[in-house]
Amino acid sequence: MPTHVPYGYQSVSPEEKRRRVLGHFETIAQRYDLADLLLSGGLHFWWRRKAMRLLQLQPGESVLDLCGGTADFAVLAARDVGPSGTVVVCDISPAMMIAGRSKARRAGVLERIQWVQGDAERMGLADQCLDAVIVGYGLRNLVSLENGLEEILRVLKPGGQFMAMEFSIPQAAWLRFLYHQYSFRVMPWAGRMITGSAAPFHYLAESIRVFPPPEKIRTLLINLGLERAAIHPLSNGLAVLFSAVKPPVHSL
Ligand SMILES: C[S@@+](CC[C@H](N)C(=O)[O-])C[C@H]1O[C@@H](n2cnc3c(N)ncnc32)[C@H](O)[C@@H]1O
């Protein structure tokens, strides 16, 4: 592990990044869903559904919603895998998962979901126990992206599916300009109005910019041994889905 890692535009120790990221989500947990809805203009519902359509989860499967927070993906996955399936939410923030539990209860799928407070880079889950791992807006927050992806590979069954959703920089120049103004000026202000704290939204805008571009993430997935690694841009590149599959045992 390096002595310093990027935290937005700053460089901090790994422990400091973990501490700050946790602090942000503990602070905004109760208003996270409202902020997600208003700041994405509702687009995130569509993006999540597209991710689930690509995944095609089957009844009875076991799925991890990693960095699962308030459990949006977990609730969708729980519907797809049905009563015979299992969904695990793993997150470092207890406050985010408390908000997620209420949502899962309202959706009638609470009993299908297990909640694990833990670090994505060293999960206490068994090797090869999951049919799919979904990471919504989580990879950017990890101290070491490589460690996180290796850990995901470890817990996936051979043939298991990986799906991640991340914010990205829009492809069209005009939209990039608007997005820049929006994310550095409007978002921290609106974020503070909604959650009471602007710092997580300054970090959000900066962390999107320092996160590796989609093609580099795809290369990382391929180098780690994942197959069928693909990029699916959403809404002109405002967000992106990464999908890949762990190779079946016989081809390892
Ligand atoms: C932006 S939120 C995304 C929540 C949810 N996945 C979604 O799609 O809305 C990022 C989540 O990642 C969690 N997180 C950040 N670093 C983590 C880590 N190292 N291990 C586990 N969870 C982490 C945060 O606590 C937070 O709940």
PDB file of C-alpha atoms and ligand atoms in Angstrom:
ATOM      1  CA  MET A   1       0.000   0.000   0.000  1.00  0.00           C
ATOM      2  CA  PRO A   2       1.466   3.445  -0.916  1.00  0.00           C
ATOM      3  CA  THR A   3       2.000   5.991   1.890  1.00  0.00           C
ATOM      4  CA  HIS A   4      -0.326   8.457   0.126  1.00  0.00           C
ATOM      5  CA  VAL A   5      -3.398   8.037  -2.061  1.00  0.00           C
ATOM      6  CA  PRO A   6      -5.592  10.530  -3.943  1.00  0.00           C
ATOM      7  CA  TYR A   7      -8.481  11.947  -1.989  1.00  0.00           C
ATOM      8  CA  GLY A   8     -10.099  14.228  -4.561  1.00  0.00           C
ATOM      9  CA  TYR A   9      -7.369  16.700  -5.525  1.00  0.00           C
ATOM     10  CA  GLN A  10      -5.468  16.110  -2.286  1.00  0.00           C
ATOM     11  CA  SER A  11      -3.034  13.383  -1.388  1.00  0.00           C
ATOM     12  CA  VAL A  12      -3.588  11.806   2.033  1.00  0.00           C
ATOM     13  CA  SER A  13      -2.595   8.658   3.914  1.00  0.00           C
ATOM     14  CA  PRO A  14      -4.742   5.557   3.239  1.00  0.00           C
ATOM     15  CA  GLU A  15      -6.108   5.701   6.819  1.00  0.00           C
ATOM     16  CA  GLU A  16      -7.033   9.358   6.378  1.00  0.00           C
ATOM     17  CA  LYS A  17      -8.913   8.668   3.126  1.00  0.00           C
ATOM     18  CA  ARG A  18     -10.833   5.816   4.762  1.00  0.00           C
ATOM     19  CA  ARG A  19     -11.645   8.026   7.774  1.00  0.00           C
ATOM     20  CA  ARG A  20     -12.825  10.977   5.662  1.00  0.00           C
ATOM     21  CA  VAL A  21     -14.928   8.865   3.300  1.00  0.00           C
ATOM     22  CA  LEU A  22     -16.597   7.107   6.220  1.00  0.00           C
ATOM     23  CA  GLY A  23     -17.212  10.467   7.894  1.00  0.00           C
ATOM     24  CA  HIS A  24     -18.925  11.849   4.791  1.00  0.00           C
ATOM     25  CA  PHE A  25     -21.364   8.968   4.512  1.00  0.00           C
ATOM     26  CA  GLU A  26     -22.092   8.836   8.225  1.00  0.00           C
ATOM     27  CA  THR A  27     -22.946  12.554   8.023  1.00  0.00           C
ATOM     28  CA  ILE A  28     -25.233  12.489   4.975  1.00  0.00           C
ATOM     29  CA  ALA A  29     -26.786   8.991   5.372  1.00  0.00           C
ATOM     30  CA  GLN A  30     -30.284  10.149   6.331  1.00  0.00           C
ATOM     31  CA  ARG A  31     -30.487  12.469   3.320  1.00  0.00           C
ATOM     32  CA  TYR A  32     -28.396  10.403   0.875  1.00  0.00           C
ATOM     33  CA  ASP A  33     -31.375   9.101  -1.126  1.00  0.00           C
ATOM     34  CA  LEU A  34     -32.912  12.543  -1.495  1.00  0.00           C
ATOM     35  CA  ALA A  35     -29.565  13.971  -2.621  1.00  0.00           C
ATOM     36  CA  ASP A  36     -29.113  11.103  -5.116  1.00  0.00           C
ATOM     37  CA  LEU A  37     -32.604  11.723  -6.517  1.00  0.00           C
ATOM     38  CA  LEU A  38     -32.359  15.500  -6.805  1.00  0.00           C
ATOM     39  CA  LEU A  39     -28.732  15.783  -7.905  1.00  0.00           C
ATOM     40  CA  SER A  40     -29.044  13.107 -10.605  1.00  0.00           C
ATOM     41  CA  GLY A  41     -32.439  14.502 -11.705  1.00  0.00           C
ATOM     42  CA  GLY A  42     -33.862  11.010 -11.168  1.00  0.00           C
ATOM     43  CA  LEU A  43     -31.548   9.525 -13.817  1.00  0.00           C
ATOM     44  CA  HIS A  44     -30.063   7.098 -11.319  1.00  0.00           C
ATOM     45  CA  PHE A  45     -33.297   5.026 -11.299  1.00  0.00           C
ATOM     46  CA  TRP A  46     -32.921   4.458 -15.029  1.00  0.00           C
ATOM     47  CA  TRP A  47     -29.181   3.741 -14.726  1.00  0.00           C
ATOM     48  CA  ARG A  48     -29.802   1.151 -11.993  1.00  0.00           C
ATOM     49  CA  ARG A  49     -32.496  -0.583 -14.025  1.00  0.00           C
ATOM     50  CA  LYS A  50     -30.177  -0.776 -17.025  1.00  0.00           C
ATOM     51  CA  ALA A  51     -27.535  -2.389 -14.785  1.00  0.00           C
ATOM     52  CA  MET A  52     -30.053  -4.975 -13.595  1.00  0.00           C
ATOM     53  CA  ARG A  53     -31.191  -5.695 -17.161  1.00  0.00           C
ATOM     54  CA  LEU A  54     -27.585  -6.357 -18.159  1.00  0.00           C
ATOM     55  CA  LEU A  55     -27.025  -8.609 -15.151  1.00  0.00           C
ATOM     56  CA  GLN A  56     -30.093 -10.815 -15.717  1.00  0.00           C
ATOM     57  CA  LEU A  57     -29.995 -12.253 -12.189  1.00  0.00           C
ATOM     58  CA  GLN A  58     -31.766 -15.582 -11.788  1.00  0.00           C
ATOM     59  CA  PRO A  59     -34.016 -16.815  -8.954  1.00  0.00           C
ATOM     60  CA  GLY A  60     -31.970 -18.471  -6.211  1.00  0.00           C
ATOM     61  CA  GLU A  61     -28.723 -16.639  -6.942  1.00  0.00           C
ATOM     62  CA  SER A  62     -26.503 -15.028  -4.300  1.00  0.00           C
ATOM     63  CA  VAL A  63     -25.543 -11.411  -4.875  1.00  0.00           C
ATOM     64  CA  LEU A  64     -23.307  -8.908  -3.098  1.00  0.00           C
ATOM     65  CA  ASP A  65     -24.186  -5.197  -3.143  1.00  0.00           C
ATOM     66  CA  LEU A  66     -20.716  -3.927  -2.291  1.00  0.00           C
ATOM     67  CA  CYS A  67     -20.407  -0.386  -0.896  1.00  0.00           C
ATOM     68  CA  GLY A  68     -24.153  -0.960  -0.874  1.00  0.00           C
ATOM     69  CA  GLY A  69     -25.038   2.047   1.291  1.00  0.00           C
ATOM     70  CA  THR A  70     -28.786   2.620   1.364  1.00  0.00           C
ATOM     71  CA  ALA A  71     -29.365  -0.611  -0.556  1.00  0.00           C
ATOM     72  CA  ASP A  72     -30.904   0.592  -3.827  1.00  0.00           C
ATOM     73  CA  PHE A  73     -29.179  -2.158  -5.775  1.00  0.00           C
ATOM     74  CA  ALA A  74     -29.784  -4.698  -3.014  1.00  0.00           C
ATOM     75  CA  VAL A  75     -33.547  -4.114  -3.164  1.00  0.00           C
ATOM     76  CA  LEU A  76     -33.606  -4.523  -6.963  1.00  0.00           C
ATOM     77  CA  ALA A  77     -31.414  -7.639  -6.708  1.00  0.00           C
ATOM     78  CA  ALA A  78     -33.595  -9.117  -3.940  1.00  0.00           C
ATOM     79  CA  ARG A  79     -36.627  -8.862  -6.239  1.00  0.00           C
ATOM     80  CA  ASP A  80     -34.763 -10.589  -9.070  1.00  0.00           C
ATOM     81  CA  VAL A  81     -33.291 -13.475  -7.027  1.00  0.00           C
ATOM     82  CA  GLY A  82     -36.609 -14.062  -5.240  1.00  0.00           C
ATOM     83  CA  PRO A  83     -37.237 -15.762  -1.896  1.00  0.00           C
ATOM     84  CA  SER A  84     -34.771 -18.576  -2.629  1.00  0.00           C
ATOM     85  CA  GLY A  85     -31.938 -16.125  -3.340  1.00  0.00           C
ATOM     86  CA  THR A  86     -29.647 -14.206  -1.033  1.00  0.00           C
ATOM     87  CA  VAL A  87     -28.423 -10.634  -1.139  1.00  0.00           C
ATOM     88  CA  VAL A  88     -25.602  -9.310   1.040  1.00  0.00           C
ATOM     89  CA  VAL A  89     -25.009  -5.598   1.559  1.00  0.00           C
ATOM     90  CA  CYS A  90     -21.449  -4.777   2.603  1.00  0.00           C
ATOM     91  CA  ASP A  91     -20.566  -1.207   3.580  1.00  0.00           C
ATOM     92  CA  ILE A  92     -18.258   0.559   6.018  1.00  0.00           C
ATOM     93  CA  SER A  93     -20.973   3.000   7.119  1.00  0.00           C
ATOM     94  CA  PRO A  94     -23.510   1.736   9.680  1.00  0.00           C
ATOM     95  CA  ALA A  95     -25.650   4.859   9.175  1.00  0.00           C
ATOM     96  CA  MET A  96     -26.003   4.207   5.427  1.00  0.00           C
ATOM     97  CA  MET A  97     -27.067   0.609   6.077  1.00  0.00           C
ATOM     98  CA  ILE A  98     -29.590   1.686   8.731  1.00  0.00           C
ATOM     99  CA  ALA A  99     -31.236   3.870   6.070  1.00  0.00           C
ATOM    100  CA  GLY A 100     -31.030   0.905   3.683  1.00  0.00           C
ATOM    101  CA  ARG A 101     -32.761  -1.439   6.136  1.00  0.00           C
ATOM    102  CA  SER A 102     -35.793   0.864   6.296  1.00  0.00           C
ATOM    103  CA  LYS A 103     -35.953   0.911   2.509  1.00  0.00           C
ATOM    104  CA  ALA A 104     -35.675  -2.894   2.279  1.00  0.00           C
ATOM    105  CA  ARG A 105     -38.447  -3.255   4.884  1.00  0.00           C
ATOM    106  CA  ARG A 106     -40.720  -0.907   2.926  1.00  0.00           C
ATOM    107  CA  ALA A 107     -39.984  -2.888  -0.248  1.00  0.00           C
ATOM    108  CA  GLY A 108     -40.886  -6.151   1.517  1.00  0.00           C
ATOM    109  CA  VAL A 109     -37.489  -7.786   0.905  1.00  0.00           C
ATOM    110  CA  LEU A 110     -35.765  -7.252   4.266  1.00  0.00           C
ATOM    111  CA  GLU A 111     -35.637 -10.965   5.074  1.00  0.00           C
ATOM    112  CA  ARG A 112     -33.710 -11.691   1.848  1.00  0.00           C
ATOM    113  CA  ILE A 113     -30.897  -9.278   2.702  1.00  0.00           C
ATOM    114  CA  GLN A 114     -27.939  -9.734   5.053  1.00  0.00           C
ATOM    115  CA  TRP A 115     -26.015  -6.697   6.278  1.00  0.00           C
ATOM    116  CA  VAL A 116     -22.267  -6.755   6.815  1.00  0.00           C
ATOM    117  CA  GLN A 117     -20.342  -3.778   8.104  1.00  0.00           C
ATOM    118  CA  GLY A 118     -16.948  -4.164   6.499  1.00  0.00           C
ATOM    119  CA  ASP A 119     -14.277  -2.826   4.224  1.00  0.00           C
ATOM    120  CA  ALA A 120     -14.584  -3.730   0.545  1.00  0.00           C
ATOM    121  CA  GLU A 121     -10.829  -4.303   0.447  1.00  0.00           C
ATOM    122  CA  ARG A 122     -10.902  -7.054   3.082  1.00  0.00           C
ATOM    123  CA  MET A 123     -14.359  -8.539   3.310  1.00  0.00           C
ATOM    124  CA  GLY A 124     -15.002 -11.296   5.773  1.00  0.00           C
ATOM    125  CA  LEU A 125     -16.786 -13.348   3.093  1.00  0.00           C
ATOM    126  CA  ALA A 126     -15.803 -16.846   1.965  1.00  0.00           C
ATOM    127  CA  ASP A 127     -13.956 -17.497  -1.294  1.00  0.00           C
ATOM    128  CA  GLN A 128     -16.128 -18.074  -4.376  1.00  0.00           C
ATOM    129  CA  CYS A 129     -19.489 -17.735  -2.619  1.00  0.00           C
ATOM    130  CA  LEU A 130     -21.328 -15.269  -4.906  1.00  0.00           C
ATOM    131  CA  ASP A 131     -22.986 -15.402  -8.320  1.00  0.00           C
ATOM    132  CA  ALA A 132     -22.731 -11.635  -8.789  1.00  0.00           C
ATOM    133  CA  VAL A 133     -21.146  -8.550  -7.240  1.00  0.00           C
ATOM    134  CA  ILE A 134     -22.644  -5.097  -7.872  1.00  0.00           C
ATOM    135  CA  VAL A 135     -20.825  -1.912  -6.848  1.00  0.00           C
ATOM    136  CA  GLY A 136     -22.825   1.325  -7.122  1.00  0.00           C
ATOM    137  CA  TYR A 137     -20.695   4.492  -6.987  1.00  0.00           C
ATOM    138  CA  GLY A 138     -18.291   2.630  -4.704  1.00  0.00           C
ATOM    139  CA  LEU A 139     -15.043   1.973  -6.594  1.00  0.00           C
ATOM    140  CA  ARG A 140     -14.063   5.663  -6.537  1.00  0.00           C
ATOM    141  CA  ASN A 141     -14.156   5.674  -2.760  1.00  0.00           C
ATOM    142  CA  LEU A 142     -11.809   2.752  -2.218  1.00  0.00           C
ATOM    143  CA  VAL A 143      -8.339   3.399  -0.875  1.00  0.00           C
ATOM    144  CA  SER A 144      -6.877   0.870  -3.316  1.00  0.00           C
ATOM    145  CA  LEU A 145      -8.974   0.103  -6.391  1.00  0.00           C
ATOM    146  CA  GLU A 146      -6.723  -2.870  -7.234  1.00  0.00           C
ATOM    147  CA  ASN A 147      -7.164  -4.426  -3.759  1.00  0.00           C
ATOM    148  CA  GLY A 148     -10.917  -3.941  -4.002  1.00  0.00           C
ATOM    149  CA  LEU A 149     -11.144  -5.587  -7.421  1.00  0.00           C
ATOM    150  CA  GLU A 150      -8.954  -8.515  -6.304  1.00  0.00           C
ATOM    151  CA  GLU A 151     -11.223  -8.991  -3.299  1.00  0.00           C
ATOM    152  CA  ILE A 152     -14.276  -8.990  -5.596  1.00  0.00           C
ATOM    153  CA  LEU A 153     -12.619 -11.602  -7.794  1.00  0.00           C
ATOM    154  CA  ARG A 154     -11.901 -13.741  -4.708  1.00  0.00           C
ATOM    155  CA  VAL A 155     -15.535 -13.824  -3.513  1.00  0.00           C
ATOM    156  CA  LEU A 156     -17.066 -14.383  -6.976  1.00  0.00           C
ATOM    157  CA  LYS A 157     -17.821 -17.942  -8.049  1.00  0.00           C
ATOM    158  CA  PRO A 158     -16.227 -19.046 -11.321  1.00  0.00           C
ATOM    159  CA  GLY A 159     -18.532 -17.693 -14.018  1.00  0.00           C
ATOM    160  CA  GLY A 160     -19.846 -15.055 -11.582  1.00  0.00           C
ATOM    161  CA  GLN A 161     -20.739 -11.583 -12.821  1.00  0.00           C
ATOM    162  CA  PHE A 162     -19.216  -8.221 -11.905  1.00  0.00           C
ATOM    163  CA  MET A 163     -21.155  -4.991 -12.418  1.00  0.00           C
ATOM    164  CA  ALA A 164     -20.090  -1.509 -11.316  1.00  0.00           C
ATOM    165  CA  MET A 165     -21.703   1.877 -11.839  1.00  0.00           C
ATOM    166  CA  GLU A 166     -19.651   5.055 -11.582  1.00  0.00           C
ATOM    167  CA  PHE A 167     -20.023   8.707 -12.425  1.00  0.00           C
ATOM    168  CA  SER A 168     -17.989   9.789 -15.393  1.00  0.00           C
ATOM    169  CA  ILE A 169     -17.120  12.824 -17.498  1.00  0.00           C
ATOM    170  CA  PRO A 170     -19.623  13.470 -20.343  1.00  0.00           C
ATOM    171  CA  GLN A 171     -18.385  12.841 -23.883  1.00  0.00           C
ATOM    172  CA  ALA A 172     -19.884  15.914 -25.618  1.00  0.00           C
ATOM    173  CA  ALA A 173     -17.856  19.130 -25.095  1.00  0.00           C
ATOM    174  CA  TRP A 174     -20.929  21.319 -24.466  1.00  0.00           C
ATOM    175  CA  LEU A 175     -22.247  18.912 -21.838  1.00  0.00           C
ATOM    176  CA  ARG A 176     -18.780  18.608 -20.265  1.00  0.00           C
ATOM    177  CA  PHE A 177     -18.718  22.390 -19.818  1.00  0.00           C
ATOM    178  CA  LEU A 178     -22.180  22.452 -18.195  1.00  0.00           C
ATOM    179  CA  TYR A 179     -21.313  19.435 -16.072  1.00  0.00           C
ATOM    180  CA  HIS A 180     -18.165  21.136 -14.815  1.00  0.00           C
ATOM    181  CA  GLN A 181     -20.146  24.211 -13.730  1.00  0.00           C
ATOM    182  CA  TYR A 182     -22.839  22.030 -12.229  1.00  0.00           C
ATOM    183  CA  SER A 183     -20.565  19.729 -10.265  1.00  0.00           C
ATOM    184  CA  PHE A 184     -18.201  22.382  -8.866  1.00  0.00           C
ATOM    185  CA  ARG A 185     -20.710  25.193  -8.264  1.00  0.00           C
ATOM    186  CA  VAL A 186     -24.275  23.883  -8.020  1.00  0.00           C
ATOM    187  CA  MET A 187     -23.711  20.441  -6.477  1.00  0.00           C
ATOM    188  CA  PRO A 188     -21.819  21.470  -3.298  1.00  0.00           C
ATOM    189  CA  TRP A 189     -24.328  24.258  -2.688  1.00  0.00           C
ATOM    190  CA  ALA A 190     -27.386  22.050  -3.331  1.00  0.00           C
ATOM    191  CA  GLY A 191     -25.767  19.171  -1.426  1.00  0.00           C
ATOM    192  CA  ARG A 192     -25.386  21.398   1.625  1.00  0.00           C
ATOM    193  CA  MET A 193     -29.013  22.508   1.348  1.00  0.00           C
ATOM    194  CA  ILE A 194     -30.167  18.891   1.231  1.00  0.00           C
ATOM    195  CA  THR A 195     -27.785  17.214   3.707  1.00  0.00           C
ATOM    196  CA  GLY A 196     -26.346  20.071   5.771  1.00  0.00           C
ATOM    197  CA  SER A 197     -22.792  19.425   4.552  1.00  0.00           C
ATOM    198  CA  ALA A 198     -21.007  20.623   1.395  1.00  0.00           C
ATOM    199  CA  ALA A 199     -17.728  18.732   1.934  1.00  0.00           C
ATOM    200  CA  PRO A 200     -18.961  15.349   0.616  1.00  0.00           C
ATOM    201  CA  PHE A 201     -20.072  17.044  -2.609  1.00  0.00           C
ATOM    202  CA  HIS A 202     -16.757  18.872  -3.135  1.00  0.00           C
ATOM    203  CA  TYR A 203     -15.100  15.485  -2.670  1.00  0.00           C
ATOM    204  CA  LEU A 204     -17.583  13.890  -5.092  1.00  0.00           C
ATOM    205  CA  ALA A 205     -16.810  16.404  -7.869  1.00  0.00           C
ATOM    206  CA  GLU A 206     -13.047  16.051  -7.417  1.00  0.00           C
ATOM    207  CA  SER A 207     -13.035  12.279  -7.014  1.00  0.00           C
ATOM    208  CA  ILE A 208     -14.890  11.847 -10.319  1.00  0.00           C
ATOM    209  CA  ARG A 209     -12.093  13.804 -12.036  1.00  0.00           C
ATOM    210  CA  VAL A 210      -9.202  11.850 -10.495  1.00  0.00           C
ATOM    211  CA  PHE A 211     -10.813   8.424 -11.025  1.00  0.00           C
ATOM    212  CA  PRO A 212      -9.214   6.562 -13.968  1.00  0.00           C
ATOM    213  CA  PRO A 213     -11.092   6.888 -17.295  1.00  0.00           C
ATOM    214  CA  PRO A 214     -13.406   4.018 -18.288  1.00  0.00           C
ATOM    215  CA  GLU A 215     -10.970   2.436 -20.761  1.00  0.00           C
ATOM    216  CA  LYS A 216      -8.313   2.222 -18.049  1.00  0.00           C
ATOM    217  CA  ILE A 217     -10.761   0.497 -15.692  1.00  0.00           C
ATOM    218  CA  ARG A 218     -11.605  -1.981 -18.429  1.00  0.00           C
ATOM    219  CA  THR A 219      -7.898  -2.726 -18.925  1.00  0.00           C
ATOM    220  CA  LEU A 220      -7.525  -3.236 -15.172  1.00  0.00           C
ATOM    221  CA  LEU A 221     -10.397  -5.732 -15.201  1.00  0.00           C
ATOM    222  CA  ILE A 222      -8.837  -7.624 -18.105  1.00  0.00           C
ATOM    223  CA  ASN A 223      -5.389  -7.631 -16.463  1.00  0.00           C
ATOM    224  CA  LEU A 224      -6.947  -9.069 -13.307  1.00  0.00           C
ATOM    225  CA  GLY A 225      -8.207 -11.988 -15.395  1.00  0.00           C
ATOM    226  CA  LEU A 226     -11.849 -11.038 -15.863  1.00  0.00           C
ATOM    227  CA  GLU A 227     -13.508 -11.904 -19.168  1.00  0.00           C
ATOM    228  CA  ARG A 228     -16.002 -10.045 -21.382  1.00  0.00           C
ATOM    229  CA  ALA A 229     -15.043  -6.724 -19.734  1.00  0.00           C
ATOM    230  CA  ALA A 230     -17.278  -4.049 -21.242  1.00  0.00           C
ATOM    231  CA  ILE A 231     -18.083  -0.371 -20.793  1.00  0.00           C
ATOM    232  CA  HIS A 232     -21.680   0.845 -21.106  1.00  0.00           C
ATOM    233  CA  PRO A 233     -21.900   4.668 -21.154  1.00  0.00           C
ATOM    234  CA  LEU A 234     -25.087   6.114 -19.668  1.00  0.00           C
ATOM    235  CA  SER A 235     -26.693   9.463 -20.557  1.00  0.00           C
ATOM    236  CA  ASN A 236     -23.873  10.672 -22.816  1.00  0.00           C
ATOM    237  CA  GLY A 237     -21.207   9.487 -20.370  1.00  0.00           C
ATOM    238  CA  LEU A 238     -22.562  11.167 -17.217  1.00  0.00           C
ATOM    239  CA  ALA A 239     -22.233   7.718 -15.707  1.00  0.00           C
ATOM    240  CA  VAL A 240     -20.868   4.412 -16.897  1.00  0.00           C
ATOM    241  CA  LEU A 241     -21.503   0.748 -16.195  1.00  0.00           C
ATOM    242  CA  PHE A 242     -18.628  -1.738 -16.164  1.00  0.00           C
ATOM    243  CA  SER A 243     -19.511  -5.392 -16.647  1.00  0.00           C
ATOM    244  CA  ALA A 244     -17.279  -8.449 -16.649  1.00  0.00           C
ATOM    245  CA  VAL A 245     -17.347 -12.147 -15.839  1.00  0.00           C
ATOM    246  CA  LYS A 246     -14.981 -14.258 -13.747  1.00  0.00           C
ATOM    247  CA  PRO A 247     -13.690 -17.044 -15.964  1.00  0.00           C
ATOM    248  CA  PRO A 248     -15.060 -20.532 -15.395  1.00  0.00           C
ATOM    249  CA  VAL A 249     -12.604 -22.826 -13.573  1.00  0.00           C
ATOM    250  CA  HIS A 250     -11.687 -24.865 -16.662  1.00  0.00           C
ATOM    251  CA  SER A 251     -10.256 -21.827 -18.482  1.00  0.00           C
ATOM    252  CA  LEU A 252      -8.105 -20.599 -15.563  1.00  0.00           C
TER     253      LEU A 252
HETATM  254  C1  LIG B   1     -21.816   6.922  -3.032  1.00  0.00           C
HETATM  255  S1  LIG B   1     -22.316   5.740  -1.871  1.00  0.00           S
HETATM  256  C2  LIG B   1     -23.121   4.551  -2.880  1.00  0.00           C
HETATM  257  C3  LIG B   1     -24.197   3.801  -2.175  1.00  0.00           C
HETATM  258  C4  LIG B   1     -24.947   2.802  -3.046  1.00  0.00           C
HETATM  259  N1  LIG B   1     -24.083   1.761  -3.534  1.00  0.00           N
HETATM  260  C5  LIG B   1     -25.643   3.452  -4.221  1.00  0.00           C
HETATM  261  O1  LIG B   1     -25.584   2.879  -5.318  1.00  0.00           O
HETATM  262  O2  LIG B   1     -26.286   4.485  -4.046  1.00  0.00           O
HETATM  263  C6  LIG B   1     -20.769   4.951  -1.533  1.00  0.00           C
HETATM  264  C7  LIG B   1     -20.874   3.938  -0.407  1.00  0.00           C
HETATM  265  O3  LIG B   1     -19.619   3.262  -0.321  1.00  0.00           O
HETATM  266  C8  LIG B   1     -19.330   3.046   1.046  1.00  0.00           C
HETATM  267  N2  LIG B   1     -17.883   2.823   1.149  1.00  0.00           N
HETATM  268  C9  LIG B   1     -16.903   3.704   0.929  1.00  0.00           C
HETATM  269  N3  LIG B   1     -15.702   3.127   1.087  1.00  0.00           N
HETATM  270  C10 LIG B   1     -15.947   1.837   1.404  1.00  0.00           C
HETATM  271  C11 LIG B   1     -15.118   0.728   1.686  1.00  0.00           C
HETATM  272  N4  LIG B   1     -13.793   0.824   1.669  1.00  0.00           N
HETATM  273  N5  LIG B   1     -15.700  -0.450   1.978  1.00  0.00           N
HETATM  274  C12 LIG B   1     -17.052  -0.572   2.005  1.00  0.00           C
HETATM  275  N6  LIG B   1     -17.888   0.449   1.757  1.00  0.00           N
HETATM  276  C13 LIG B   1     -17.344   1.636   1.449  1.00  0.00           C
HETATM  277  C14 LIG B   1     -19.839   4.293   1.733  1.00  0.00           C
HETATM  278  O4  LIG B   1     -20.042   4.127   3.110  1.00  0.00           O
HETATM  279  C15 LIG B   1     -21.120   4.561   0.956  1.00  0.00           C
HETATM  280  O5  LIG B   1     -22.223   3.944   1.561  1.00  0.00           O
END
